[in-house]
Every structure is written in structure tokens, then in C-alpha cells.
Coordinates of C-alpha atoms in Angstrom, one line a residue:
X1 CA -40.2 30.2 -5.6
X2 CA -36.6 30.9 -4.6
X3 CA -33.6 28.9 -5.6
X4 CA -31.6 29.6 -2.5
X5 CA -28.6 28.2 -0.6
X6 CA -29.2 28.1 3.2
X7 CA -26.0 27.9 5.2
X8 CA -26.0 27.0 8.9
X9 CA -22.9 28.4 10.4
X10 CA -21.7 27.2 13.8
X11 CA -19.0 29.6 15.0
X12 CA -19.8 31.1 18.4
X13 CA -23.6 31.8 18.3
X14 CA -25.2 29.6 15.5
X15 CA -26.6 31.6 12.6
X16 CA -28.4 31.0 9.3
X17 CA -27.2 32.6 6.0
X18 CA -29.5 32.7 2.9
X19 CA -28.0 33.2 -0.6
X20 CA -30.3 33.4 -3.6
X21 CA -28.9 31.5 -6.6
X22 CA -29.8 31.7 -10.3
X23 CA -31.0 28.1 -10.3
X24 CA -31.3 24.8 -8.4
X25 CA -28.1 23.5 -6.8
X26 CA -26.3 20.9 -9.0
X27 CA -23.1 20.2 -7.0
X28 CA -21.1 21.3 -3.9
X29 CA -17.4 20.9 -3.6
X30 CA -15.2 21.5 -0.5
X31 CA -11.6 22.6 -1.2
X32 CA -11.1 22.8 2.6
X33 CA -13.2 23.6 5.6
X34 CA -13.3 27.4 4.7
X35 CA -13.3 27.4 0.8
X36 CA -16.4 25.9 -0.8
X37 CA -17.7 25.9 -4.4
X38 CA -21.3 25.3 -5.5
X39 CA -22.6 24.8 -9.1
X40 CA -26.2 25.5 -10.3
X41 CA -28.0 23.9 -13.1
X42 CA -27.5 27.1 -15.1
X43 CA -23.7 26.5 -15.1
X44 CA -23.0 29.2 -12.6
X45 CA -20.2 28.8 -10.0
X46 CA -20.4 30.4 -6.6
X47 CA -17.5 30.5 -4.1
X48 CA -17.2 31.0 -0.4
X49 CA -13.9 31.6 1.4
X50 CA -15.4 31.9 4.9
X51 CA -17.0 28.6 5.5
X52 CA -20.3 29.4 3.8
X53 CA -21.2 32.7 5.4
X54 CA -20.9 34.7 2.1
X55 CA -21.1 33.6 -1.5
X56 CA -19.8 35.3 -4.7
X57 CA -20.5 34.4 -8.3
X58 CA -17.3 33.5 -10.1
X59 CA -18.6 34.0 -13.7
X60 CA -17.1 37.4 -14.2
X61 CA -13.7 36.0 -13.3
X62 CA -14.0 33.3 -16.0
X63 CA -12.5 35.2 -18.9
X64 CA -11.7 33.5 -22.2
X65 CA -11.3 34.4 -25.8
X66 CA -12.9 31.1 -26.7
X67 CA -16.4 31.7 -25.2
X68 CA -18.4 34.8 -24.4
X69 CA -20.8 33.4 -21.8
X70 CA -19.1 30.4 -20.1
X71 CA -21.2 27.8 -18.4
X72 CA -19.6 25.2 -16.2
X73 CA -20.7 21.5 -16.2
X74 CA -18.4 20.0 -13.5
X75 CA -15.9 21.0 -10.8
X76 CA -12.8 18.8 -10.1
X77 CA -10.6 19.3 -7.0
X78 CA -7.2 17.6 -7.0
X79 CA -6.8 14.9 -4.3
X80 CA -3.1 15.6 -4.4
X81 CA -3.4 19.4 -3.7
X82 CA -6.9 21.1 -3.2
X83 CA -5.5 24.4 -4.4
X84 CA -5.6 22.9 -7.9
X85 CA -9.2 23.0 -9.3
X86 CA -10.4 22.3 -12.8
X87 CA -13.7 23.8 -14.1
X88 CA -15.0 21.8 -17.1
X89 CA -17.4 23.6 -19.4
X90 CA -18.5 23.2 -23.1
X91 CA -16.8 24.2 -26.3
X92 CA -13.4 25.2 -24.9
X93 CA -15.0 27.0 -21.9
X94 CA -12.7 25.4 -19.4
X95 CA -10.8 27.1 -16.6
X96 CA -8.2 26.1 -14.0
X97 CA -7.2 27.6 -10.6
X98 CA -4.0 26.9 -8.7
X99 CA -4.9 29.1 -5.7
X100 CA -8.2 27.6 -4.7
X101 CA -10.3 30.1 -6.8
X102 CA -8.5 33.4 -6.1
X103 CA -7.7 33.5 -9.8
X104 CA -8.4 31.6 -13.0
X105 CA -6.8 30.8 -16.3
X106 CA -8.6 29.5 -19.5
X107 CA -7.8 26.1 -21.0
X108 CA -7.6 26.0 -24.8
X109 CA -8.9 22.5 -25.5
X110 CA -12.4 21.2 -26.3
X111 CA -12.6 18.7 -23.5
X112 CA -15.1 15.8 -23.3
X113 CA -13.8 14.2 -20.0
X114 CA -10.9 14.7 -17.6
X115 CA -8.9 12.7 -15.1
X116 CA -6.8 14.4 -12.5
X117 CA -3.7 12.6 -11.3
X118 CA -4.0 11.0 -7.8
X119 CA -0.5 12.2 -6.7
X120 CA 0.7 14.9 -9.1
X121 CA -1.6 17.9 -9.0
X122 CA -0.3 19.4 -12.3
X123 CA -0.9 16.3 -14.4
X124 CA -4.1 15.8 -16.4
X125 CA -5.5 13.4 -18.9
X126 CA -8.3 14.7 -21.1
X127 CA -10.4 13.4 -24.0
X128 CA -11.5 15.5 -26.9
X129 CA -13.7 14.7 -29.9
X130 CA -12.1 15.0 -33.4
X131 CA -13.1 17.6 -35.9
X132 CA -15.3 15.2 -37.8
X133 CA -17.6 14.9 -34.7
X134 CA -18.3 18.7 -34.7
X135 CA -19.7 18.8 -38.3
X136 CA -20.5 16.2 -40.9
X137 CA -19.6 18.8 -43.6
X138 CA -15.9 18.2 -42.9
X139 CA -16.2 14.6 -44.3
X140 CA -13.7 13.5 -41.7
X141 CA -14.1 10.6 -39.3
X142 CA -15.5 11.1 -35.8
X143 CA -13.4 9.6 -33.0
X144 CA -12.3 10.4 -29.4
X145 CA -8.7 11.5 -28.8
X146 CA -6.6 11.4 -25.6
X147 CA -4.3 14.2 -24.5
X148 CA -1.9 14.7 -21.6
X149 CA -0.8 17.8 -19.8
X150 CA 1.9 18.1 -17.1
X151 CA 1.4 21.9 -16.5
X152 CA -2.2 21.9 -15.5
X153 CA -3.6 22.5 -18.9
X154 CA -1.1 25.0 -20.2
X155 CA 0.2 22.6 -22.9
X156 CA -1.4 19.5 -24.3
X157 CA 0.2 16.5 -26.0
X158 CA -1.6 13.8 -28.0
X159 CA -1.4 10.3 -26.6
X160 CA -3.8 8.0 -28.5
X161 CA -6.8 8.1 -30.9
X162 CA -9.9 6.0 -30.9
X163 CA -9.8 5.8 -27.1
X164 CA -12.8 4.5 -25.2
X165 CA -11.9 4.7 -21.5
X166 CA -8.8 6.0 -19.8
X167 CA -7.3 6.7 -16.3
X168 CA -4.1 7.2 -14.4
X169 CA -2.6 4.3 -12.4
X170 CA -3.3 4.4 -8.7
X171 CA -0.2 5.3 -6.7
X172 CA 2.1 2.3 -6.2
X173 CA 5.2 2.3 -4.0
X174 CA 7.0 4.9 -2.0
X175 CA 7.7 8.3 -3.6
X176 CA 11.3 9.6 -3.9
X177 CA 12.5 12.9 -2.3
X178 CA 10.8 14.9 -5.1
X179 CA 7.5 13.1 -4.6
X180 CA 7.7 11.0 -7.7
X181 CA 6.8 7.3 -8.1
X182 CA 7.5 5.2 -11.1
X183 CA 3.8 4.4 -11.4
X184 CA 2.9 8.0 -11.7
X185 CA 3.6 7.9 -15.5
X186 CA 1.5 4.7 -16.0
X187 CA -1.8 5.2 -17.8
X188 CA -4.4 2.6 -18.6
X189 CA -6.8 2.8 -21.6
X190 CA -9.3 0.8 -23.6
X191 CA -8.9 1.7 -27.3
X192 CA -9.4 0.3 -30.7
X193 CA -6.4 -1.6 -32.0
X194 CA -4.4 -0.1 -34.9
X195 CA -6.1 -1.8 -37.8
X196 CA -9.6 -0.7 -36.5
X197 CA -8.7 3.0 -36.2
X198 CA -10.5 3.9 -39.4
X199 CA -13.8 5.7 -40.1
X200 CA -16.2 6.7 -37.4
X201 CA -15.7 5.4 -33.9
X202 CA -18.5 3.3 -32.5
X203 CA -19.6 4.4 -29.0
X204 CA -21.6 2.7 -26.2
X205 CA -21.3 -0.9 -27.3
X206 CA -19.1 -4.0 -26.8
X207 CA -16.6 -4.5 -29.6
X208 CA -14.0 -7.3 -30.3
X209 CA -11.7 -4.7 -31.8
X210 CA -11.1 -2.9 -28.5
X211 CA -8.2 -3.9 -26.2
X212 CA -7.2 -3.0 -22.6
X213 CA -3.7 -1.4 -22.8
X214 CA -1.1 0.2 -20.6
X215 CA 1.5 2.8 -21.5
X216 CA 4.6 3.8 -19.4
X217 CA 5.8 6.7 -21.7
X218 CA 2.5 8.1 -23.3
X219 CA 3.6 6.8 -26.7
X220 CA 3.9 3.0 -26.7
X221 CA 1.1 0.8 -25.5
X222 CA 1.3 -2.8 -24.2
X223 CA -1.8 -4.9 -24.6
X224 CA -2.9 -6.5 -21.2
X225 CA -6.3 -8.0 -21.9
X226 CA -7.3 -8.7 -25.6
X227 CA -10.8 -7.5 -26.3
X228 CA -10.9 -5.7 -22.9
X229 CA -13.6 -3.1 -23.3
X230 CA -14.2 -1.6 -19.8
X231 CA -12.1 -1.5 -16.6
X232 CA -12.4 -0.4 -13.0
X233 CA -9.9 0.1 -10.2
X234 CA -11.1 -1.2 -6.8
X235 CA -9.8 -1.0 -3.3
X236 CA -7.3 -3.6 -2.1
X237 CA -5.3 -3.5 -5.4
X238 CA -8.2 -4.8 -7.5
X239 CA -8.3 -4.1 -11.2
X240 CA -11.4 -5.4 -13.1
X241 CA -11.6 -5.7 -16.9
X242 CA -14.6 -6.8 -18.9
X243 CA -13.4 -8.7 -22.0
X244 CA -15.6 -9.5 -25.0
X245 CA -15.8 -13.1 -26.1
X246 CA -13.9 -13.8 -29.4
X247 CA -16.9 -15.4 -31.0
X248 CA -19.9 -13.4 -29.6
X249 CA -20.0 -9.7 -28.9
X250 CA -22.9 -10.3 -26.5
X251 CA -20.9 -12.4 -24.0
X252 CA -18.2 -11.0 -21.8
X253 CA -15.9 -12.4 -19.1
X254 CA -14.6 -10.6 -16.0
X255 CA -10.8 -10.5 -15.8
X256 CA -9.3 -9.7 -12.4
X257 CA -5.9 -8.6 -11.3
X258 CA -4.4 -8.1 -7.8
X259 CA -0.9 -7.7 -9.0
X260 CA -0.3 -4.3 -7.4
X261 CA 3.2 -3.8 -8.7
X262 CA 2.9 -4.5 -12.4
X263 CA -0.9 -5.1 -13.0
X264 CA 0.0 -7.4 -15.9
X265 CA -1.4 -10.7 -14.5
X266 CA -5.1 -11.3 -15.1
X267 CA -7.3 -14.3 -14.3
X268 CA -10.9 -15.0 -15.2
X269 CA -13.4 -14.7 -12.5
X270 CA -15.5 -17.9 -11.9
X271 CA -19.1 -16.8 -11.8
X272 CA -22.0 -19.4 -12.0
X273 CA -23.5 -17.8 -15.1
X274 CA -21.9 -16.2 -18.2
X275 CA -22.2 -12.4 -18.3
X276 CA -24.3 -10.7 -20.9
X277 CA -23.8 -7.3 -22.5
X278 CA -23.8 -4.5 -20.0
X279 CA -24.3 -7.1 -17.4
X280 CA -22.5 -6.3 -14.1
X281 CA -21.7 -3.7 -11.5
X282 CA -18.9 -3.8 -9.0
X283 CA -20.8 -3.0 -5.8
X284 CA -18.0 -3.0 -3.2
X285 CA -14.4 -4.1 -2.6
X286 CA -13.7 -2.2 0.6
X287 CA -13.4 -5.3 2.8
X288 CA -11.1 -7.3 0.5
X289 CA -13.8 -9.5 -1.1
X290 CA -15.8 -8.4 -4.2
X291 CA -19.6 -7.9 -4.2
X292 CA -20.7 -8.2 -7.8
X293 CA -24.1 -7.5 -9.3
X294 CA -24.8 -9.5 -12.5
X295 CA -27.5 -8.7 -14.9
X296 CA -28.2 -12.0 -16.7
X297 CA -30.6 -10.5 -19.2
X298 CA -29.8 -9.0 -22.6
X299 CA -29.2 -5.3 -22.6
X300 CA -32.2 -4.4 -24.8
X301 CA -34.6 -5.9 -22.3
X302 CA -33.9 -3.2 -19.7
X303 CA -33.8 -5.6 -16.8
X304 CA -34.9 -4.3 -13.4
X305 CA -33.0 -6.9 -11.3
X306 CA -30.0 -9.1 -11.2
X307 CA -28.2 -11.4 -8.8
X308 CA -25.5 -10.4 -6.2
X309 CA -22.4 -12.6 -5.9
X310 CA -19.7 -12.4 -3.3
X311 CA -16.1 -13.6 -3.9
X312 CA -13.6 -15.4 -1.9
X313 CA -10.4 -13.7 -0.7
X314 CA -8.8 -14.0 -4.1
X315 CA -11.6 -12.1 -5.9
X316 CA -11.9 -14.9 -8.4
X317 CA -14.4 -17.5 -7.2
X318 CA -18.0 -16.2 -6.6
X319 CA -21.1 -17.6 -4.9
X320 CA -24.6 -16.2 -5.0
X321 CA -25.4 -14.0 -2.0
X322 CA -28.8 -12.3 -3.0
X323 CA -31.2 -13.0 -5.8
X324 CA -33.1 -10.3 -7.8
X325 CA -31.3 -7.2 -6.5
X326 CA -33.1 -4.2 -7.8
X327 CA -31.2 -2.2 -10.5
X328 CA -31.7 0.7 -12.9
X329 CA -31.1 0.8 -16.6
X330 CA -27.8 2.7 -16.0
X331 CA -26.4 0.0 -13.8
X332 CA -27.0 1.6 -10.5
X333 CA -28.2 -0.9 -7.9
X334 CA -30.0 -0.7 -4.5
X335 CA -27.0 -2.0 -2.6
X336 CA -25.1 0.0 0.0
X337 CA -22.4 -0.7 2.6
X338 CA -23.1 0.6 6.1
X339 CA -20.1 2.8 6.5
X340 CA -17.7 2.4 9.4
X341 CA -18.7 -1.2 10.2
X342 CA -17.5 -4.4 8.7
X343 CA -19.8 -6.9 7.0
X344 CA -23.0 -4.8 7.2
X345 CA -24.9 -4.1 3.9
X346 CA -28.4 -3.0 2.9
X347 CA -30.1 -4.1 -0.4
X348 CA -33.4 -4.1 -2.1
X349 CA -34.6 -7.2 -3.9
X350 CA -37.7 -8.0 -6.0
X351 CA -40.0 -10.7 -4.7
X352 CA -40.9 -12.6 -7.9
X353 CA -43.2 -15.6 -8.0
X354 CA -41.3 -18.5 -6.3
X355 CA -42.1 -21.0 -9.0
X356 CA -40.9 -18.8 -11.8
X357 CA -37.7 -18.1 -9.9
X358 CA -37.0 -21.7 -9.2
X359 CA -37.6 -22.7 -12.8
X360 CA -35.4 -19.9 -14.0
X361 CA -32.5 -20.8 -11.8
X362 CA -32.8 -24.5 -12.8
X363 CA -32.5 -23.4 -16.4
X364 CA -29.4 -21.3 -15.5
X365 CA -27.8 -24.4 -14.1
X366 CA -28.5 -26.3 -17.4
X367 CA -27.4 -23.6 -19.8
X368 CA -24.2 -22.3 -18.1
X369 CA -21.1 -23.2 -16.4
X370 CA -17.8 -21.5 -15.6
X371 CA -17.0 -21.3 -19.3
X372 CA -17.8 -18.5 -21.8
X373 CA -21.0 -19.1 -23.8
X374 CA -24.4 -17.6 -24.3
X375 CA -27.5 -18.3 -22.1
X376 CA -30.4 -20.3 -23.3
X377 CA -33.9 -19.2 -22.6
X378 CA -36.8 -21.5 -21.7
X379 CA -40.4 -20.5 -22.3
X380 CA -40.7 -19.8 -18.6
X381 CA -37.8 -17.4 -18.8
X382 CA -39.3 -15.6 -21.7
X383 CA -42.5 -15.1 -19.8
X384 CA -40.5 -13.9 -16.8
X385 CA -38.6 -11.5 -19.1
X386 CA -41.9 -10.1 -20.5
X387 CA -43.1 -9.6 -16.9
X388 CA -39.8 -7.7 -16.1
X389 CA -40.4 -5.4 -19.1
X390 CA -44.0 -4.7 -18.1
X391 CA -43.1 -4.0 -14.4
X392 CA -40.1 -1.8 -15.3
X393 CA -42.6 0.8 -16.5
X394 CA -44.5 0.8 -13.2
X395 CA -42.1 1.2 -10.3
X396 CA -44.9 0.9 -7.8
X397 CA -46.0 -2.5 -9.3
X398 CA -42.6 -4.1 -8.4
X399 CA -42.8 -6.1 -5.2
X400 CA -39.6 -4.6 -3.7
X401 CA -38.4 -5.6 -0.2
X402 CA -35.4 -4.5 1.8
X403 CA -32.9 -6.8 3.5
X404 CA -29.8 -6.4 5.6
X405 CA -26.8 -8.6 6.2
X406 CA -24.5 -8.5 9.2
X407 CA -22.0 -11.2 8.0
X408 CA -20.8 -10.0 4.6
X409 CA -23.6 -11.5 2.6
X410 CA -23.8 -15.0 4.1
X411 CA -27.3 -14.4 5.4
X412 CA -29.9 -11.7 4.7
X413 CA -32.8 -10.6 7.0
X414 CA -35.8 -8.4 6.5
X415 CA -35.8 -5.2 8.6
X416 CA -37.5 -5.0 11.9
X417 CA -40.4 -2.5 11.7
X418 CA -41.0 0.3 14.2
X419 CA -43.7 -0.3 16.7
X420 CA -44.9 3.3 16.9
X421 CA -44.8 6.2 14.5
X422 CA -43.0 9.6 14.9
X423 CA -46.1 10.9 16.8
X424 CA -46.0 8.0 19.3
X425 CA -49.0 6.3 17.8
X426 CA -49.0 2.5 17.4
X427 CA -48.2 1.3 13.9
X428 CA -50.9 -1.2 12.8
X429 CA -50.0 -3.7 10.0
X430 CA -51.6 -6.9 9.0
X431 CA -49.9 -9.9 7.5
X432 CA -46.2 -10.1 6.9
X433 CA -44.9 -6.7 7.8
X434 CA -41.4 -5.2 7.9
X435 CA -39.7 -2.0 7.1
X436 CA -38.7 -1.4 3.4
X437 CA -36.5 1.4 2.3
X438 CA -35.9 3.4 -0.9
X439 CA -32.5 3.0 -2.6
X440 CA -30.3 4.8 -5.1
X441 CA -32.6 3.9 -8.0
X442 CA -35.6 5.7 -6.6
X443 CA -36.6 9.4 -6.5
X444 CA -36.9 9.5 -2.7
X445 CA -34.1 9.8 -0.1
X446 CA -32.0 6.5 -0.2
X447 CA -30.4 4.6 2.7
X448 CA -27.5 6.6 4.0
X449 CA -24.7 6.2 6.4
X450 CA -21.3 7.9 7.1
X451 CA -18.0 6.5 8.5
X452 CA -17.8 9.4 10.8
X453 CA -21.2 8.6 12.4
X454 CA -20.8 4.9 13.2
X455 CA -24.0 2.9 13.6
X456 CA -26.3 5.7 12.3
X457 CA -28.4 5.0 9.2
X458 CA -31.2 7.2 7.7
X459 CA -33.6 6.3 5.0
X460 CA -37.1 6.9 3.6
X461 CA -39.6 4.0 3.1
X462 CA -42.8 2.3 4.2
X463 CA -44.0 -0.4 6.6
X464 CA -45.8 -3.4 5.1
X465 CA -45.2 -6.5 3.0
X466 CA -43.6 -4.4 0.2
X467 CA -42.1 -1.0 -0.5
X468 CA -44.6 1.6 -1.6
X469 CA -44.1 4.6 -3.9
X470 CA -47.1 6.7 -3.0
X471 CA -45.6 9.9 -1.4
X472 CA -48.5 10.0 1.2
X473 CA -47.3 6.6 2.6
X474 CA -43.6 7.4 2.7
X475 CA -41.9 8.4 5.9
X476 CA -38.3 9.0 7.2
X477 CA -36.6 6.5 9.4
X478 CA -33.4 6.3 11.6
X479 CA -31.4 3.4 13.0
X480 CA -28.9 3.9 15.9
X481 CA -27.6 0.4 15.9
X482 CA -26.5 -0.2 12.3
X483 CA -29.9 -1.5 11.1
X484 CA -30.8 -3.8 13.9
X485 CA -33.8 -1.6 15.0
X486 CA -35.5 1.3 13.4
X487 CA -37.5 4.4 14.4
X488 CA -39.8 6.6 12.4
X489 CA -38.5 10.1 13.0
X490 CA -40.7 12.2 10.6
X491 CA -43.7 11.9 8.4
X492 CA -43.1 12.3 4.7
X493 CA -39.9 12.0 2.6
X494 CA -36.8 14.0 3.6
X495 CA -33.2 14.5 2.7
X496 CA -30.6 14.3 5.5
X497 CA -27.0 14.6 6.6
X498 CA -24.9 13.8 9.6
X499 CA -22.5 16.2 11.3
X500 CA -20.3 16.3 14.4
X501 CA -19.9 12.4 14.3
X502 CA -23.6 11.9 14.4
X503 CA -24.2 14.5 17.2
X504 CA -25.9 16.7 14.6
X505 CA -28.6 15.5 12.2
X506 CA -30.0 17.8 9.6
X507 CA -33.2 17.0 7.6
X508 CA -35.2 18.9 5.0
X509 CA -38.5 18.1 3.5
X510 CA -38.1 17.0 -0.2
X511 CA -41.7 16.1 -1.0

């Protein structure tokens, strides 16, 4: 077995380059078309400065008095200036480069997470755990702290303690002659309010003591959404905040802002059913409307599906678009936009018993409205929940199907199946047959498209009434017309990539 990086270089006569690595590839980052970084699962960084022809380990260049054998977890390249790169490791083993990897400097801070500024390459936000989190013997509280640096990690300044989530403001307005915008100094956080900043911080749960805040000077914070626990910036000036109900920690509402200048005006999204804990995923905002996946089941039930809703132009009023969209426990959903085309999306849904589904939706109408309150559960729902739990342990037992929409979620259609296989043999299938594809929640290659290769989609899947998970039945498929028709291009599961605007397609067997 060889953990190797195979590079296909097209410069004059095409050639292959093989580089043996110390472990499987974990990540690849392009600083520009010539300078590339790869990271292995052993925490080793390799760098190429000639477009992938040659690779050199960078570990001997990572020199720090804080760690003898540095291991890197993540690589961050600045969107504002790709010469600025941050290498995040463990236990103060962090390094920065301001010359695209020609030299490195250590960063003296035990960093948990980092956010690079979207417009100012030297500016950083970083979280660090308090001393009480390192050892219980200290008898000090454990909490997460937020720090700020404006010299790319040379000096750090404390911002706020007991922080949950944090980020810079997206760039707003036109920069002055020195490249500065007033919004550059705006930071958004969710953090425990002052009277709750005592003892150990609680992680990974909704909490009424957390607020959504903004600061314009890194010292003073203005509350924007009381009990706002999580937030997300979307395209088209969207800012979403999940706010916990004042009476029930298990019920949250979705607060939406499109106030691009100040981001201080929020309105409650009108969704047909109240949200439950860890209950939604923002799927897409790229076309001005919001696709929202809602998990209507309590968090502890580990639901395997939820409903997809689409908003109007305001992002506030939603209607159901697709029922039982397949989801994973971490919130990832089998829902993808076909890049480069407007209104085209692919999604997987679970085909539950129609009677149970109709009863369940009838109960939803009875027990919920646009207000904030908990969901009731009929006996039929409880039986359905138990079935969800049983089926979540057996991916192949789920009756998963794939659908496509060409009109932004108004109508969904099953995929047309190929008539012949990759060897030219007729595909025989009895009963209701269509093509079903693996999504992000599966171990096989998911549906994939690229804005630079308009109309091309690749995926792995099976032909039949439902998606199969047996590797012997899975094949690789291609569409040249944005999902209208499909062709089997290879037997077995593959990974794939487009190049040269779709003129080059690369596949590798991943079975």
C-alpha cells in the first residue's frame, strides 16, 4: 500500500508525477495556480511551488519553542491576500506565513478556532480555551475566550469571554484610499450574557443565557437578538440567527436580517411548524430566496429526514418544497444546487408509508402555527419516530429516492434512467425504475457540479425503485444537460473532477 499524491501536469507534453506521502491526503489548498499545499492525516504539510511537479515537506521549517514535533490540523489561506496563510495545530503549534510558504513564524496562542478577515489579510479572530479547561487540578472554571490580532498573530488582545460563536462582518460599502471600510471593525458573536459568565461554560446545547451581539470597537457589545444562540451569513445580505424561546430551551425561532448596512433589524421567519433543538440547516441562498431544511424531531431521536422549505423574496415567509429530505446527524443534507444554472437542484428524499406521512402532516397542522410553541406527538407519530430510529442504523434499509427541480423547488421529478450501461448493454429493470444518486451523507461519491463546467453533473448511484448501498450494484453516472438525461460512464463507484470548463474529466476508482 502506498499513500501517494499523483499529479497530472499539462505543460507542453502531459506528464504524471508521483509523490509518496506519510499518510492519506486530508486536504489540498491552492494559494495560486503554481503554489499548492497538501495536508495528510499525520499532520504533515507538503508544498509545491511549480504547479504540482515537485513536493517538499514543510515540517522542518515549522520551528517553535512551544512544541517539539508540530502537527498541523488545518490550513487557512486569506481571501484578501493569498500570500497570508495560517497553519493551525494543537497546543500552541501554530504557524503563519506572509510569503506563501517561503518562510514561517510561530504563533504563541493555544488556538481552538480561527477566522481570517475577508478584506484585511493581517487581521485575525481566534478562540482559546481557559486554563481551567486544560486541567481540573487548577480548580478554575472552563470557558472559551475570544482574541483579536491585527498583525497576523504577532500580538493578541482579549475581546470577550464565554463566547460560543464568532465571525467578522462581511465587507459592506466601498473602501477608502487605504482599503479600509467602517464595517471591517465589526465583529459578531454569540456569548453568555454578563450574569451567566460564572463557573464552567456549557457547550453544544441551546441556552436562554446566550445572546447574539455585535461590537464595533472590540470592547463594547450591543445585543441584537436576545437568546440568539447560532448565526450564519448567507449570500444576498442574509443574516440568520436561531433564537431560543424564553419559556422552552427545546424550541427556537429563526430570525432573519437583510439590513446590509447596519444588520440591526431582525424579523421572525414564518415557517409552518415550530423549530426544535438542532432542527434546521440553511441549504442555499445563492438565488435570493432561502432553501431551509427543518428537522421537526427532537435532537435525541437522531432523525434521518426533515422537510425542505423555500422562502419568498423577503426570506421571511416559507412554503414546503420537498418532504422527508435525507439528513445526517451532523445536519448535513442530501441537497445540492447544480452550479452555474439558476433554479436547478438535486435532493434525496425518503419514501415513507403514505398513510403515516399523511397522518403525521395532519397532526403538524393541528399542533403548530406561525407562533412559537412545542410540537405535540400522536401515537402514529411516535410509531413513525421509532421507525426512523430503527432505520437510521441501517442505511440500506431506508427507501431513498433522488429528485430534481428545474424551477427553484416548485416541482420535483424523479431522474430519467439510462437505457444502456457503460458497456452498451441494455439496462433491464422491472416495476417503477429511475436513477437514484448518493448524496453528501453517504460514503460514496456524491452528486457534483461546477460553475465552470455548465450543465455537467457527475454522481454515483443505482437504477431501480430505490437507492442501493451494495457496492456491487453502484455505478458512476454523467449528465450533460443539467440532469435532464443521464448516462452510465463506468462500473463501480468513483471520485471525479472537472477541468478545462468540462473539457477534461478525471475519475478514480474509490471502491
